[in-house]
Amino acid sequence: MDETGLIYKKSPNSTYVHETEGRAICGKKQAKDRVTLAVGGNATGQAKLPMVLIGKSRKPRCFKNLRDDQIPVTYRNQAKSWMTQSLFRNLFEKVWAPAIRSHLDEAGLPPRAIL
């Protein structure tokens, strides 16, 4: 499992603008809206963990008219969009461990895995 942070509203620090097009926008405060994405799988790529998206909002507007089973990722909220110990434990027990168990059952493998 690996996690990565995405600051999705931040504009680039510098741009290439031709002198006839004018100047780049400067003096504007950078947006720091962040989400964390957690992904994982095994070495062969056969078993993939469900993706987890961690954001700040309890119920984001983009998911307003959707049920939890219609969203292609597992969404959780946290005040700073970080993976905390309690959030990791919750995801491990409720999302990832059942996914690993079902993969092992479908593949006919013994119920043991290194996580």
Rosetta silent file (secondary structure, phi, psi, omega in degrees, C-alpha in Angstrom):
SEQUENCE: MDETGLIYKKSPNSTYVHETEGRAICGKKQAKDRVTLAVGGNATGQAKLPMVLIGKSRKPRCFKNLRDDQIPVTYRNQAKSWMTQSLFRNLFEKVWAPAIRSHLDEAGLPPRAIL
SCORE:     score description
SCORE:     0.000 S_00000001
   1 L     0.000  137.786  176.965    0.000    0.000    0.000 S_00000001
   2 E  -137.532  150.798  178.399    1.237    3.448   -0.849 S_00000001
   3 E  -126.185  148.430  179.317   -0.312    6.844   -0.388 S_00000001
   4 E  -139.522  145.021  178.130    0.176   10.035   -2.296 S_00000001
   5 E   -97.428  140.996  178.815   -1.028   13.579   -1.745 S_00000001
   6 E  -126.861  116.352  175.375   -2.595   15.574   -4.541 S_00000001
   7 E   -95.477   94.932 -164.517   -2.918   19.346   -4.285 S_00000001
   8 L   -84.543  -11.437  179.983   -5.477   19.646   -7.041 S_00000001
   9 L  -107.989    0.779 -175.440   -6.122   23.408   -7.190 S_00000001
  10 L   -77.247  133.420  177.145   -2.548   24.664   -7.099 S_00000001
  11 L   -88.526  160.111 -177.860   -1.307   26.503  -10.171 S_00000001
  12 L   -62.917  153.048  178.064    2.273   26.075  -11.431 S_00000001
  13 L   -69.745  -34.715  179.704    5.077   28.144   -9.881 S_00000001
  14 L  -143.344  154.615  178.104    6.292   29.316  -13.264 S_00000001
  15 L  -136.793  162.189  175.260    5.070   29.268  -16.854 S_00000001
  16 L  -101.490  115.546 -178.534    6.512   29.977  -20.240 S_00000001
  17 L  -125.361  130.683  177.419    4.773   32.959  -21.794 S_00000001
  18 L   -69.532  148.398 -174.833    5.801   34.582  -25.032 S_00000001
  19 L   -61.998  -22.912  178.817    6.524   38.288  -24.706 S_00000001
  20 L   -81.136  -15.259 -177.629    3.627   39.159  -27.024 S_00000001
  21 L   -89.147   -7.999 -179.385    1.111   37.309  -24.840 S_00000001
  22 L   103.588 -163.986 -177.018    1.658   39.388  -21.733 S_00000001
  23 L  -106.540  159.648  176.127    2.858   38.406  -18.294 S_00000001
  24 L   -73.259  156.305  178.602    2.043   35.489  -16.048 S_00000001
  25 L   -71.934  128.044  178.530   -0.312   36.020  -13.122 S_00000001
  26 L  -134.868  166.211  178.694    1.649   36.854  -10.001 S_00000001
  27 L    77.853   16.019 -179.533    0.905   38.035   -6.501 S_00000001
  28 L  -108.568  138.019 -179.501   -1.939   35.597   -6.024 S_00000001
  29 L   -69.663  135.227 -179.276   -2.121   33.258   -3.036 S_00000001
  30 L   -74.842  137.558  174.806   -1.725   29.607   -3.958 S_00000001
  31 L   -77.383  139.764 -178.135   -4.634   27.252   -3.258 S_00000001
  32 L  -124.546   37.062  178.031   -3.657   24.316   -1.044 S_00000001
  33 L   -72.469  127.197 -170.174   -6.713   22.094   -1.321 S_00000001
  34 E  -128.026  146.824  166.825   -5.473   18.558   -0.825 S_00000001
  35 E  -131.651  154.669  176.298   -6.694   14.983   -1.094 S_00000001
  36 E  -115.582  134.113  179.267   -4.795   11.796   -0.281 S_00000001
  37 E  -116.528  126.265  178.734   -5.060    8.731   -2.476 S_00000001
  38 E  -112.510  126.368 -179.744   -4.075    5.295   -1.146 S_00000001
  39 E  -130.947  158.149  178.677   -3.466    2.461   -3.618 S_00000001
  40 L  -170.160  163.383  178.592   -2.009   -1.006   -3.285 S_00000001
  41 E  -176.001 -179.557  178.373   -1.635   -4.449   -4.746 S_00000001
  42 L   -91.709  178.563 -174.337    0.615   -7.477   -4.868 S_00000001
  43 L   -66.842  -32.845 -178.373    3.834   -7.878   -6.877 S_00000001
  44 L   -84.478  -15.696 -179.582    2.177   -9.683   -9.801 S_00000001
  45 L    85.603    6.281  179.866   -0.704   -7.213  -10.062 S_00000001
  46 L   -78.144  -36.448  179.523   -3.361   -9.899   -9.701 S_00000001
  47 L  -106.787  116.424  179.768   -4.649   -8.697   -6.324 S_00000001
  48 E  -115.678  131.328  176.805   -5.438   -5.008   -6.191 S_00000001
  49 L   -75.149  148.812  175.322   -6.618   -3.276   -3.052 S_00000001
  50 L   -62.306  136.130  179.181   -9.618   -0.974   -3.384 S_00000001
  51 L   -68.919  145.479  179.886   -8.483    2.626   -3.873 S_00000001
  52 E  -124.018  130.385  177.019   -9.125    4.984   -0.980 S_00000001
  53 E  -112.271  125.724 -179.446   -9.628    8.727   -1.340 S_00000001
  54 E  -113.378  120.021  179.478   -9.242   10.859    1.796 S_00000001
  55 E  -127.564 -177.660 -178.627  -10.672   14.365    1.708 S_00000001
  56 L   -86.923  -35.491 -174.085  -11.778   17.051    4.144 S_00000001
  57 L   -77.570  141.518  176.674  -15.526   17.061    3.533 S_00000001
  58 L   -68.503  -42.799  177.490  -17.796   14.554    5.213 S_00000001
  59 L  -135.358   92.850 -177.531  -20.049   14.456    2.122 S_00000001
  60 L   -62.838  151.404 -179.402  -18.374   16.187   -0.872 S_00000001
  61 H   -62.620  -32.326 -178.680  -20.557   17.998   -3.379 S_00000001
  62 H   -67.214  -19.356  177.812  -19.267   15.857   -6.231 S_00000001
  63 H  -103.452   15.298 -170.631  -20.808   12.787   -4.517 S_00000001
  64 L   -56.370  -47.357 -175.064  -24.074   14.586   -3.687 S_00000001
  65 L  -101.289   18.165 -177.647  -26.453   12.472   -5.784 S_00000001
  66 L  -113.649  146.164  171.710  -24.480    9.217   -5.573 S_00000001
  67 L   -86.401  165.229 -178.450  -24.744    6.265   -3.225 S_00000001
  68 H   -61.546  -32.575 -179.607  -21.598    4.733   -1.725 S_00000001
  69 H   -77.979   -9.803  178.178  -21.785    1.728   -4.058 S_00000001
  70 H   -91.355  -10.647 -178.697  -21.830    4.022   -7.138 S_00000001
  71 L   -89.833  131.385 -175.908  -18.484    5.657   -6.301 S_00000001
  72 L   -74.783   -2.916  178.180  -15.464    3.825   -7.815 S_00000001
  73 L  -129.329  164.184  172.352  -13.293    4.492   -4.735 S_00000001
  74 E   -88.975  122.074 -177.718  -13.700    4.199   -0.984 S_00000001
  75 E  -105.192  133.645  173.010  -14.047    7.732    0.380 S_00000001
  76 E  -132.123  156.027  177.511  -13.166    8.755    3.932 S_00000001
  77 E  -116.395  150.942  177.194  -12.873   12.184    5.486 S_00000001
  78 L  -153.305  147.391 -171.364  -10.269   13.605    7.849 S_00000001
  79 L   -56.165  -36.463 -179.336   -9.738   17.217    8.952 S_00000001
  80 L  -114.493   13.091 -179.353   -6.434   17.645    7.078 S_00000001
  81 L    60.291   36.909  179.318   -6.896   14.914    4.455 S_00000001
  82 L  -109.248  158.372  173.278   -4.127   12.820    6.005 S_00000001
  83 L   -86.623  111.738  178.751   -3.861    9.110    6.676 S_00000001
  84 L   -99.789  169.796 -179.040   -3.954    8.792   10.457 S_00000001
  85 H   -62.663  -45.004 -179.447   -3.363    5.689   12.546 S_00000001
  86 H   -67.323  -37.241  177.481   -7.027    5.257   13.426 S_00000001
  87 H   -66.622  -41.397  177.752   -8.101    5.806    9.813 S_00000001
  88 H   -62.092  -43.969  179.676   -5.530    3.268    8.598 S_00000001
  89 H   -62.076  -43.532  178.752   -6.718    0.707   11.145 S_00000001
  90 H   -61.774  -46.244  179.394  -10.345    1.263   10.111 S_00000001
  91 H   -64.341  -40.574 -179.762   -9.496    0.895    6.403 S_00000001
  92 H   -61.393  -47.736 -175.850   -7.388   -2.186    7.057 S_00000001
  93 H   -74.910  -36.101 -172.149  -10.098   -3.970    9.023 S_00000001
  94 H   -99.350  -22.036 -175.198  -13.156   -2.881    7.007 S_00000001
  95 H  -118.531  -56.681 -170.364  -11.876   -2.504    3.421 S_00000001
  96 H   -77.713  -44.062 -179.379   -8.497   -4.091    2.660 S_00000001
  97 H   -61.588  -44.921  175.904   -8.540   -7.288    4.769 S_00000001
  98 H   -62.392  -35.468  178.445  -11.943   -8.406    3.368 S_00000001
  99 H   -65.884  -40.378  177.757  -10.702   -7.663   -0.176 S_00000001
 100 H   -66.214  -43.318  178.773   -7.588   -9.793    0.398 S_00000001
 101 H   -59.912  -44.010 -179.414   -9.685  -12.613    1.899 S_00000001
 102 H   -67.343  -36.469  177.161  -12.055  -12.646   -1.074 S_00000001
 103 H   -64.480  -43.783  179.449   -9.131  -12.645   -3.543 S_00000001
 104 H   -64.773  -38.283  177.677   -7.511  -15.583   -1.758 S_00000001
 105 H   -64.691  -44.613 -179.711  -10.820  -17.483   -1.726 S_00000001
 106 H   -65.821  -35.123 -179.066  -11.398  -16.871   -5.453 S_00000001
 107 H   -83.245   -8.369 -178.894   -7.842  -17.918   -6.320 S_00000001
 108 L    71.386   29.088 -179.435   -8.060  -21.041   -4.148 S_00000001
 109 L   -96.427  157.506  177.556   -5.060  -19.981   -2.089 S_00000001
 110 L   -64.114  150.040 -176.254   -4.563  -20.617    1.623 S_00000001
 111 L   -77.138   68.050  174.735   -5.927  -17.846    3.869 S_00000001
 112 L  -146.858  142.727 -179.367   -2.626  -16.161    4.685 S_00000001
 113 L  -151.806  149.216  174.512   -1.069  -13.037    3.294 S_00000001
 114 L   -96.209  117.296 -179.691    1.834  -10.741    4.065 S_00000001
 115 L  -114.880    0.000    0.000    0.496   -7.224    4.431 S_00000001
